[in-house]
Structures are given as structure tokens and as C-alpha cells.
Amino acid sequence: MDAFFKKLKNRKQEGQAVVEYVLLLGVVLIMFLTVFRHPKFQQFLGKEGAFFKQYKLLLEYSYRYGLEGNTDPAPNYTNAHPSYFDGGDTRFFSNKTKYPE
Amino acid sequence: MINKKNKNEEGQASIEFILTFMLTIGVFVFFIRLALNMSVGFLAHYATYMASRTYMVMDNNSNTDTSTDSDALEQAQKIFDGFKLSRFGISSSFSRISANTPSDSGKKYEYVGIKYNFKLPLTSFKVFGGDQLLDLESESFLGREPVRVDCYERICEAMKKINNAGGDCKDQTTLYDNGC
């Protein structure tokens, strides 16, 4: 019996830190995946998340019009266009009537 | 015994470094993608503007102004193609420009010029918004100069009026050339 306890006492302990570290990593990974896969998180930062939808709209609007905004009025060139003509304000430098034919 | 112990501790630092490095690289790549999209977008704006310049002035001396418009669009397309946007990550399926022509009915006449629609990836990561594509629209409305046939028709009309109603634009008439 004494020989058995002596054998146990002499066993190496250096693996303990590694095992604990791997277990801790596992816990951290599970916590991360739990948060990442949560529907609320996915709704905000997922593939089709609200954050990226807004980010996309903001980039598209500012690229097209050179202005800050996120609601594209999709102008059909019959009247207002945020970059060129909006009510009384216009950036066109031209005559107000069509060139006569 | 000491050497073995040291080996295990070295691994811990490496793993922590890799984990934080991935996060840092992720943030970098996100902003690099944003910067690339903006750079390519500016180039597309410039290509559209240059195409619009060509569209504004091109004249093939046709006796119908509408056929001149379609030829002007083709010429503008050649100028646009010279920028080779496909080399900058824009898919070759987005290689065609379109035009608001002066003869388009219903449109406000100032909106004459070139349009270019293309798509770019929003982010570089599939899990973070990577499935979405930016739908970008570049527009340049420089207008379109009256073509020679328009000038001819206007001058002819003026000559008819000067030579009294019923006159002909083949009659001898003195006019100042105001460049139409």
C-alpha cells in the first residue's frame, strides 16, 4: 500500500496546467458560441444583421449622392434628385427651360 | 524536468497571441475592405465622368440626332472600358454603362448623361455581413451638346423665317454664327 501512495506522489504534475488551460479554453469557446449563435446577436451582427443593413444603406447613399443619409429616394429623373435638384435648390448651372428645337 | 515545464508555458503565450491576433487582423481587414471599396468607387465615379464627357460631345454627323445618341453611348462605353475596372475587383458582369438620352420622354432634361451600376462585397467575412453586396450607382449628368444636325435644322428654320414664311433654307441668307 505504501508503495502505491509513493508511486502516486511521485507522478508528474506538469500536465495539470495544460489540462486546465484546455478546459478553460473550452468554456470560453462555449460562451463565445452561445453569444454568437444567439438570435438577438445574429439579428444585430449576423449575416443579414441590422448593423450591416444600415451600414450598407449608409455607404450606398453617400456613394451615390455625396451626402449623409440612408434612405435612397430612388429618383426616376423626373424631378428631385438629392445630388442635383431638391425643391428650389439646384446644383445645375444651366438655363431653366429646355433648349429650343 | 525544467525544460519540459518551460515548453508548456511557451504554448500558452502563443495561443493567446493567436486569439488576439485574429481579432486584430479581423478589424484591420474590415477597414481595409472599406478603404478598397471607397477607392474602387472613386475610380468608377471618375470613369463614369470621363464617359459622360465623351457622351456630351460625340457627333457622328448623322442626319438624325437619335442615331447619334446611340453612337455617342458606344463611344462613351469605349472610354469607360479603358479604365479596366475588372482589375480592381468589380465583376466583369458589371461592365456596361447606360445613358439618359435627350430624347427620353418624361425625364427632366437636366438629367442627361451617363449612369453606371455595379456591386461590391460589403465585408470580407461571410459570418459578418459577408453575404450582402453593396449596390452602388454612379451618375454623371453633363448633358449633351446639340449635334450638327440640330444646328442645321435650327439654322434652316431661322433662314426660313428671315426669308419670310414659305421661304427655303437654300436661299441666300447672311447670318452670324453663334455656335448654335
mmCIF file of C-alpha atoms in Angstrom:
data_model
loop_
_atom_site.group_PDB
_atom_site.id
_atom_site.type_symbol
_atom_site.label_atom_id
_atom_site.label_comp_id
_atom_site.label_asym_id
_atom_site.label_seq_id
_atom_site.Cartn_x
_atom_site.Cartn_y
_atom_site.Cartn_z
ATOM 1 C CA MET A 1 0.000 0.000 0.000
ATOM 2 C CA ASP A 2 2.799 2.371 0.901
ATOM 3 C CA ALA A 3 4.395 1.608 -2.402
ATOM 4 C CA PHE A 4 1.151 2.614 -4.207
ATOM 5 C CA PHE A 5 0.926 6.012 -2.445
ATOM 6 C CA LYS A 6 4.595 6.582 -3.031
ATOM 7 C CA LYS A 7 4.057 5.951 -6.721
ATOM 8 C CA LEU A 8 1.139 8.407 -6.826
ATOM 9 C CA LYS A 9 3.144 11.082 -5.038
ATOM 10 C CA ASN A 10 5.964 10.781 -7.480
ATOM 11 C CA ARG A 11 3.757 11.216 -10.528
ATOM 12 C CA LYS A 12 4.478 14.271 -12.680
ATOM 13 C CA GLN A 13 2.149 17.266 -12.259
ATOM 14 C CA GLU A 14 3.241 19.268 -15.250
ATOM 15 C CA GLY A 15 0.227 18.170 -17.329
ATOM 16 C CA GLN A 16 -2.212 19.766 -14.890
ATOM 17 C CA ALA A 17 -1.730 23.301 -16.210
ATOM 18 C CA VAL A 18 -2.241 22.188 -19.793
ATOM 19 C CA VAL A 19 -5.424 20.282 -18.961
ATOM 20 C CA GLU A 20 -6.820 23.240 -17.015
ATOM 21 C CA TYR A 21 -5.922 25.601 -19.832
ATOM 22 C CA VAL A 22 -7.656 23.446 -22.432
ATOM 23 C CA LEU A 23 -10.732 23.179 -20.213
ATOM 24 C CA LEU A 24 -10.761 26.949 -19.732
ATOM 25 C CA LEU A 25 -10.462 27.497 -23.480
ATOM 26 C CA GLY A 26 -13.366 25.124 -23.963
ATOM 27 C CA VAL A 27 -15.501 27.124 -21.547
ATOM 28 C CA VAL A 28 -14.564 30.409 -23.238
ATOM 29 C CA LEU A 29 -15.337 28.900 -26.656
ATOM 30 C CA ILE A 30 -18.739 27.649 -25.492
ATOM 31 C CA MET A 31 -19.543 31.086 -24.049
ATOM 32 C CA PHE A 32 -18.488 32.734 -27.284
ATOM 33 C CA LEU A 33 -20.566 30.382 -29.436
ATOM 34 C CA THR A 34 -23.557 30.776 -27.125
ATOM 35 C CA VAL A 35 -23.451 34.534 -27.604
ATOM 36 C CA PHE A 36 -22.587 34.349 -31.305
ATOM 37 C CA ARG A 37 -25.406 31.953 -32.175
ATOM 38 C CA HIS A 38 -27.991 33.751 -30.127
ATOM 39 C CA PRO A 39 -30.816 35.072 -32.359
ATOM 40 C CA LYS A 40 -30.542 38.561 -30.878
ATOM 41 C CA PHE A 41 -26.848 38.717 -31.703
ATOM 42 C CA GLN A 42 -27.488 37.360 -35.211
ATOM 43 C CA GLN A 43 -30.232 39.935 -35.754
ATOM 44 C CA PHE A 44 -27.741 42.678 -34.991
ATOM 45 C CA LEU A 45 -24.354 41.443 -36.239
ATOM 46 C CA GLY A 46 -25.158 38.297 -38.223
ATOM 47 C CA LYS A 47 -25.029 37.728 -41.977
ATOM 48 C CA GLU A 48 -28.158 39.788 -42.522
ATOM 49 C CA GLY A 49 -27.879 41.758 -39.295
ATOM 50 C CA ALA A 50 -29.393 45.180 -38.727
ATOM 51 C CA PHE A 51 -25.968 46.742 -38.241
ATOM 52 C CA PHE A 52 -24.741 45.675 -41.682
ATOM 53 C CA LYS A 53 -28.037 46.585 -43.336
ATOM 54 C CA GLN A 54 -27.758 50.135 -42.006
ATOM 55 C CA TYR A 55 -24.060 50.240 -42.831
ATOM 56 C CA LYS A 56 -24.855 49.125 -46.393
ATOM 57 C CA LEU A 57 -27.589 51.740 -46.845
ATOM 58 C CA LEU A 58 -25.322 54.469 -45.473
ATOM 59 C CA LEU A 59 -22.481 53.581 -47.854
ATOM 60 C CA GLU A 60 -24.779 53.291 -50.867
ATOM 61 C CA TYR A 61 -26.443 56.632 -50.184
ATOM 62 C CA SER A 62 -23.233 58.537 -49.551
ATOM 63 C CA TYR A 63 -21.597 56.963 -52.615
ATOM 64 C CA ARG A 64 -24.398 57.945 -54.946
ATOM 65 C CA TYR A 65 -25.294 61.383 -53.633
ATOM 66 C CA GLY A 66 -22.183 62.590 -51.806
ATOM 67 C CA LEU A 67 -24.367 63.366 -48.809
ATOM 68 C CA GLU A 68 -25.049 61.732 -45.483
ATOM 69 C CA GLY A 69 -28.216 59.667 -45.392
ATOM 70 C CA ASN A 70 -29.608 56.173 -45.522
ATOM 71 C CA THR A 71 -32.972 56.404 -47.282
ATOM 72 C CA ASP A 72 -32.486 56.327 -51.029
ATOM 73 C CA PRO A 73 -35.404 58.085 -52.739
ATOM 74 C CA ALA A 74 -34.548 56.140 -55.938
ATOM 75 C CA PRO A 75 -35.081 59.135 -58.227
ATOM 76 C CA ASN A 76 -36.598 58.384 -61.614
ATOM 77 C CA TYR A 77 -35.134 61.577 -63.101
ATOM 78 C CA THR A 78 -38.466 63.305 -63.425
ATOM 79 C CA ASN A 79 -37.972 65.647 -60.518
ATOM 80 C CA ALA A 80 -35.973 65.658 -57.254
ATOM 81 C CA HIS A 81 -32.523 64.136 -57.016
ATOM 82 C CA PRO A 82 -30.590 64.772 -53.771
ATOM 83 C CA SER A 83 -27.321 65.461 -55.619
ATOM 84 C CA TYR A 84 -28.685 67.781 -58.250
ATOM 85 C CA PHE A 85 -32.065 69.184 -57.606
ATOM 86 C CA ASP A 86 -34.184 69.300 -54.471
ATOM 87 C CA GLY A 87 -37.093 71.698 -54.453
ATOM 88 C CA GLY A 88 -35.745 75.201 -55.019
ATOM 89 C CA ASP A 89 -32.102 74.242 -54.561
ATOM 90 C CA THR A 90 -30.137 73.026 -57.519
ATOM 91 C CA ARG A 91 -26.534 72.418 -58.473
ATOM 92 C CA PHE A 92 -27.271 72.598 -62.180
ATOM 93 C CA PHE A 93 -25.704 75.504 -63.978
ATOM 94 C CA SER A 94 -27.968 75.785 -66.945
ATOM 95 C CA ASN A 95 -30.957 77.534 -68.343
ATOM 96 C CA LYS A 96 -34.301 76.794 -66.731
ATOM 97 C CA THR A 97 -36.051 75.773 -69.907
ATOM 98 C CA LYS A 98 -35.262 73.123 -72.489
ATOM 99 C CA TYR A 99 -33.000 74.042 -75.394
ATOM 100 C CA PRO A 100 -35.378 75.053 -78.187
ATOM 101 C CA GLU A 101 -35.586 72.819 -81.244
ATOM 102 C CA MET B 1 12.442 18.431 -15.962
ATOM 103 C CA ILE B 2 12.737 22.223 -16.022
ATOM 104 C CA ASN B 3 12.984 22.281 -19.801
ATOM 105 C CA LYS B 4 9.724 20.351 -20.228
ATOM 106 C CA LYS B 5 7.911 22.740 -17.880
ATOM 107 C CA ASN B 6 9.115 25.772 -19.828
ATOM 108 C CA LYS B 7 7.884 24.272 -23.089
ATOM 109 C CA ASN B 8 4.314 24.101 -21.810
ATOM 110 C CA GLU B 9 4.272 27.754 -20.733
ATOM 111 C CA GLU B 10 5.520 28.914 -24.103
ATOM 112 C CA GLY B 11 2.472 27.389 -25.771
ATOM 113 C CA GLN B 12 0.119 29.421 -23.608
ATOM 114 C CA ALA B 13 1.547 32.705 -24.854
ATOM 115 C CA SER B 14 1.342 31.529 -28.454
ATOM 116 C CA ILE B 15 -2.303 30.521 -28.180
ATOM 117 C CA GLU B 16 -3.250 33.821 -26.541
ATOM 118 C CA PHE B 17 -1.312 35.688 -29.185
ATOM 119 C CA ILE B 18 -3.107 33.821 -31.989
ATOM 120 C CA LEU B 19 -6.517 34.513 -30.449
ATOM 121 C CA THR B 20 -5.934 38.251 -30.060
ATOM 122 C CA PHE B 21 -4.105 38.456 -33.382
ATOM 123 C CA MET B 22 -7.137 37.017 -35.200
ATOM 124 C CA LEU B 23 -9.364 39.673 -33.673
ATOM 125 C CA THR B 24 -6.915 42.449 -34.542
ATOM 126 C CA ILE B 25 -6.468 41.214 -38.101
ATOM 127 C CA GLY B 26 -10.257 40.982 -38.407
ATOM 128 C CA VAL B 27 -10.657 44.670 -37.519
ATOM 129 C CA PHE B 28 -7.848 45.596 -39.924
ATOM 130 C CA VAL B 29 -9.368 43.602 -42.782
ATOM 131 C CA PHE B 30 -12.774 45.191 -42.148
ATOM 132 C CA PHE B 31 -11.347 48.701 -42.583
ATOM 133 C CA ILE B 32 -9.092 47.666 -45.471
ATOM 134 C CA ARG B 33 -12.165 46.368 -47.303
ATOM 135 C CA LEU B 34 -13.969 49.639 -46.591
ATOM 136 C CA ALA B 35 -10.999 51.630 -47.936
ATOM 137 C CA LEU B 36 -10.742 49.413 -51.031
ATOM 138 C CA ASN B 37 -14.450 49.796 -51.733
ATOM 139 C CA MET B 38 -14.133 53.564 -51.472
ATOM 140 C CA SER B 39 -11.060 53.656 -53.716
ATOM 141 C CA VAL B 40 -12.662 51.481 -56.389
ATOM 142 C CA GLY B 41 -15.828 53.550 -56.044
ATOM 143 C CA PHE B 42 -13.942 56.789 -56.688
ATOM 144 C CA LEU B 43 -12.337 55.220 -59.761
ATOM 145 C CA ALA B 44 -15.775 54.142 -61.017
ATOM 146 C CA HIS B 45 -17.049 57.711 -60.457
ATOM 147 C CA TYR B 46 -14.132 59.055 -62.476
ATOM 148 C CA ALA B 47 -14.655 56.515 -65.270
ATOM 149 C CA THR B 48 -18.339 57.473 -65.404
ATOM 150 C CA TYR B 49 -17.440 61.153 -65.519
ATOM 151 C CA MET B 50 -14.977 60.600 -68.380
ATOM 152 C CA ALA B 51 -17.554 58.550 -70.265
ATOM 153 C CA SER B 52 -20.069 61.332 -69.704
ATOM 154 C CA ARG B 53 -17.669 63.867 -71.198
ATOM 155 C CA THR B 54 -17.427 61.763 -74.340
ATOM 156 C CA TYR B 55 -21.181 61.308 -74.412
ATOM 157 C CA MET B 56 -21.629 65.066 -74.144
ATOM 158 C CA VAL B 57 -19.666 65.996 -77.263
ATOM 159 C CA MET B 58 -19.660 62.979 -79.587
ATOM 160 C CA ASP B 59 -21.157 63.638 -83.025
ATOM 161 C CA ASN B 60 -21.138 61.198 -85.950
ATOM 162 C CA ASN B 61 -22.502 63.712 -88.476
ATOM 163 C CA SER B 62 -25.641 61.668 -88.953
ATOM 164 C CA ASN B 63 -28.750 63.385 -90.279
ATOM 165 C CA THR B 64 -30.792 62.046 -87.317
ATOM 166 C CA ASP B 65 -29.917 63.100 -83.796
ATOM 167 C CA THR B 66 -31.260 59.920 -82.150
ATOM 168 C CA SER B 67 -28.810 57.668 -84.011
ATOM 169 C CA THR B 68 -26.039 59.999 -82.924
ATOM 170 C CA ASP B 69 -27.084 59.468 -79.299
ATOM 171 C CA SER B 70 -26.665 55.685 -79.554
ATOM 172 C CA ASP B 71 -23.287 56.077 -81.254
ATOM 173 C CA ALA B 72 -22.263 58.518 -78.530
ATOM 174 C CA LEU B 73 -23.119 55.895 -75.900
ATOM 175 C CA GLU B 74 -20.976 53.315 -77.685
ATOM 176 C CA GLN B 75 -18.090 55.772 -77.848
ATOM 177 C CA ALA B 76 -18.549 56.579 -74.157
ATOM 178 C CA GLN B 77 -18.501 52.837 -73.426
ATOM 179 C CA LYS B 78 -15.099 52.549 -75.137
ATOM 180 C CA ILE B 79 -13.695 55.327 -72.955
ATOM 181 C CA PHE B 80 -15.220 53.679 -69.878
ATOM 182 C CA ASP B 81 -13.747 50.268 -70.799
ATOM 183 C CA GLY B 82 -10.298 51.876 -70.918
ATOM 184 C CA PHE B 83 -10.323 52.092 -67.123
ATOM 185 C CA LYS B 84 -10.449 48.280 -66.831
ATOM 186 C CA LEU B 85 -12.437 48.256 -63.598
ATOM 187 C CA SER B 86 -12.489 44.456 -63.547
ATOM 188 C CA ARG B 87 -8.853 44.597 -62.455
ATOM 189 C CA PHE B 88 -9.959 46.359 -59.288
ATOM 190 C CA GLY B 89 -12.417 43.740 -58.112
ATOM 191 C CA ILE B 90 -15.561 44.786 -59.970
ATOM 192 C CA SER B 91 -17.075 41.742 -61.639
ATOM 193 C CA SER B 92 -16.952 41.802 -65.431
ATOM 194 C CA SER B 93 -20.734 41.292 -65.396
ATOM 195 C CA PHE B 94 -20.924 44.973 -64.384
ATOM 196 C CA SER B 95 -19.162 46.347 -67.411
ATOM 197 C CA ARG B 96 -21.944 48.222 -69.218
ATOM 198 C CA ILE B 97 -22.876 51.842 -68.720
ATOM 199 C CA SER B 98 -26.253 53.290 -69.654
ATOM 200 C CA ALA B 99 -27.446 56.754 -70.590
ATOM 201 C CA ASN B 100 -30.275 59.154 -70.025
ATOM 202 C CA THR B 101 -30.655 60.481 -73.542
ATOM 203 C CA PRO B 102 -32.055 63.892 -74.517
ATOM 204 C CA SER B 103 -34.943 62.128 -76.246
ATOM 205 C CA ASP B 104 -36.032 60.138 -73.165
ATOM 206 C CA SER B 105 -39.625 61.121 -72.612
ATOM 207 C CA GLY B 106 -40.842 62.074 -69.164
ATOM 208 C CA LYS B 107 -37.412 62.726 -67.706
ATOM 209 C CA LYS B 108 -36.260 66.137 -66.614
ATOM 210 C CA TYR B 109 -33.952 67.324 -69.334
ATOM 211 C CA GLU B 110 -31.076 68.211 -66.994
ATOM 212 C CA TYR B 111 -30.610 64.538 -66.139
ATOM 213 C CA VAL B 112 -28.922 63.732 -69.434
ATOM 214 C CA GLY B 113 -25.697 61.791 -69.082
ATOM 215 C CA ILE B 114 -24.136 58.502 -68.104
ATOM 216 C CA LYS B 115 -25.073 56.061 -65.343
ATOM 217 C CA TYR B 116 -23.147 53.067 -64.058
ATOM 218 C CA ASN B 117 -24.493 50.481 -61.644
ATOM 219 C CA PHE B 118 -22.248 47.871 -60.019
ATOM 220 C CA LYS B 119 -21.913 45.717 -56.934
ATOM 221 C CA LEU B 120 -19.110 45.104 -54.430
ATOM 222 C CA PRO B 121 -18.885 42.845 -51.357
ATOM 223 C CA LEU B 122 -19.835 44.684 -48.179
ATOM 224 C CA THR B 123 -17.269 42.923 -45.973
ATOM 225 C CA SER B 124 -14.616 40.257 -46.350
ATOM 226 C CA PHE B 125 -16.206 37.921 -43.787
ATOM 227 C CA LYS B 126 -19.017 35.512 -44.545
ATOM 228 C CA VAL B 127 -20.222 35.449 -40.934
ATOM 229 C CA PHE B 128 -20.256 39.244 -40.516
ATOM 230 C CA GLY B 129 -22.363 40.726 -43.291
ATOM 231 C CA GLY B 130 -20.363 38.940 -45.988
ATOM 232 C CA ASP B 131 -23.408 37.786 -47.906
ATOM 233 C CA GLN B 132 -24.566 41.322 -48.605
ATOM 234 C CA LEU B 133 -23.459 43.247 -51.668
ATOM 235 C CA LEU B 134 -23.171 46.996 -51.936
ATOM 236 C CA ASP B 135 -25.408 48.154 -54.776
ATOM 237 C CA LEU B 136 -23.600 51.256 -55.993
ATOM 238 C CA GLU B 137 -24.781 53.794 -58.536
ATOM 239 C CA SER B 138 -22.512 56.301 -60.228
ATOM 240 C CA GLU B 139 -24.048 59.132 -62.226
ATOM 241 C CA SER B 140 -22.642 61.980 -64.248
ATOM 242 C CA PHE B 141 -25.104 64.331 -65.881
ATOM 243 C CA LEU B 142 -23.075 66.690 -68.017
ATOM 244 C CA GLY B 143 -25.789 66.927 -70.639
ATOM 245 C CA ARG B 144 -25.393 66.560 -74.352
ATOM 246 C CA GLU B 145 -24.293 69.211 -76.800
ATOM 247 C CA PRO B 146 -26.624 69.851 -79.733
ATOM 248 C CA VAL B 147 -25.332 67.799 -82.653
ATOM 249 C CA ARG B 148 -24.654 69.277 -86.085
ATOM 250 C CA VAL B 149 -27.943 68.096 -87.489
ATOM 251 C CA ASP B 150 -29.700 70.046 -84.703
ATOM 252 C CA CYS B 151 -27.681 73.134 -85.654
ATOM 253 C CA TYR B 152 -28.539 72.604 -89.285
ATOM 254 C CA GLU B 153 -32.250 72.339 -88.530
ATOM 255 C CA ARG B 154 -32.186 75.437 -86.300
ATOM 256 C CA ILE B 155 -30.275 77.493 -88.853
ATOM 257 C CA CYS B 156 -32.581 76.269 -91.600
ATOM 258 C CA GLU B 157 -35.598 77.251 -89.508
ATOM 259 C CA ALA B 158 -34.120 80.705 -88.883
ATOM 260 C CA MET B 159 -33.392 81.204 -92.586
ATOM 261 C CA LYS B 160 -36.945 80.259 -93.474
ATOM 262 C CA LYS B 161 -38.269 82.879 -91.061
ATOM 263 C CA ILE B 162 -35.817 85.544 -92.206
ATOM 264 C CA ASN B 163 -36.751 84.907 -95.806
ATOM 265 C CA ASN B 164 -40.417 85.293 -94.851
ATOM 266 C CA ALA B 165 -42.820 82.438 -94.349
ATOM 267 C CA GLY B 166 -42.689 79.916 -97.125
ATOM 268 C CA GLY B 167 -39.012 80.585 -97.767
ATOM 269 C CA ASP B 168 -36.408 77.921 -98.229
ATOM 270 C CA CYS B 169 -33.184 77.383 -96.290
ATOM 271 C CA LYS B 170 -31.357 77.038 -99.599
ATOM 272 C CA ASP B 171 -31.919 80.748 -100.240
ATOM 273 C CA GLN B 172 -29.002 83.111 -99.816
ATOM 274 C CA THR B 173 -29.074 84.447 -96.256
ATOM 275 C CA THR B 174 -26.491 86.230 -94.109
ATOM 276 C CA LEU B 175 -26.280 85.010 -90.523
ATOM 277 C CA TYR B 176 -23.915 85.402 -87.633
ATOM 278 C CA ASP B 177 -22.628 82.018 -86.470
ATOM 279 C CA ASN B 178 -23.388 81.935 -82.786
ATOM 280 C CA GLY B 179 -22.245 78.324 -82.458
ATOM 281 C CA CYS B 180 -25.831 77.204 -82.223
#
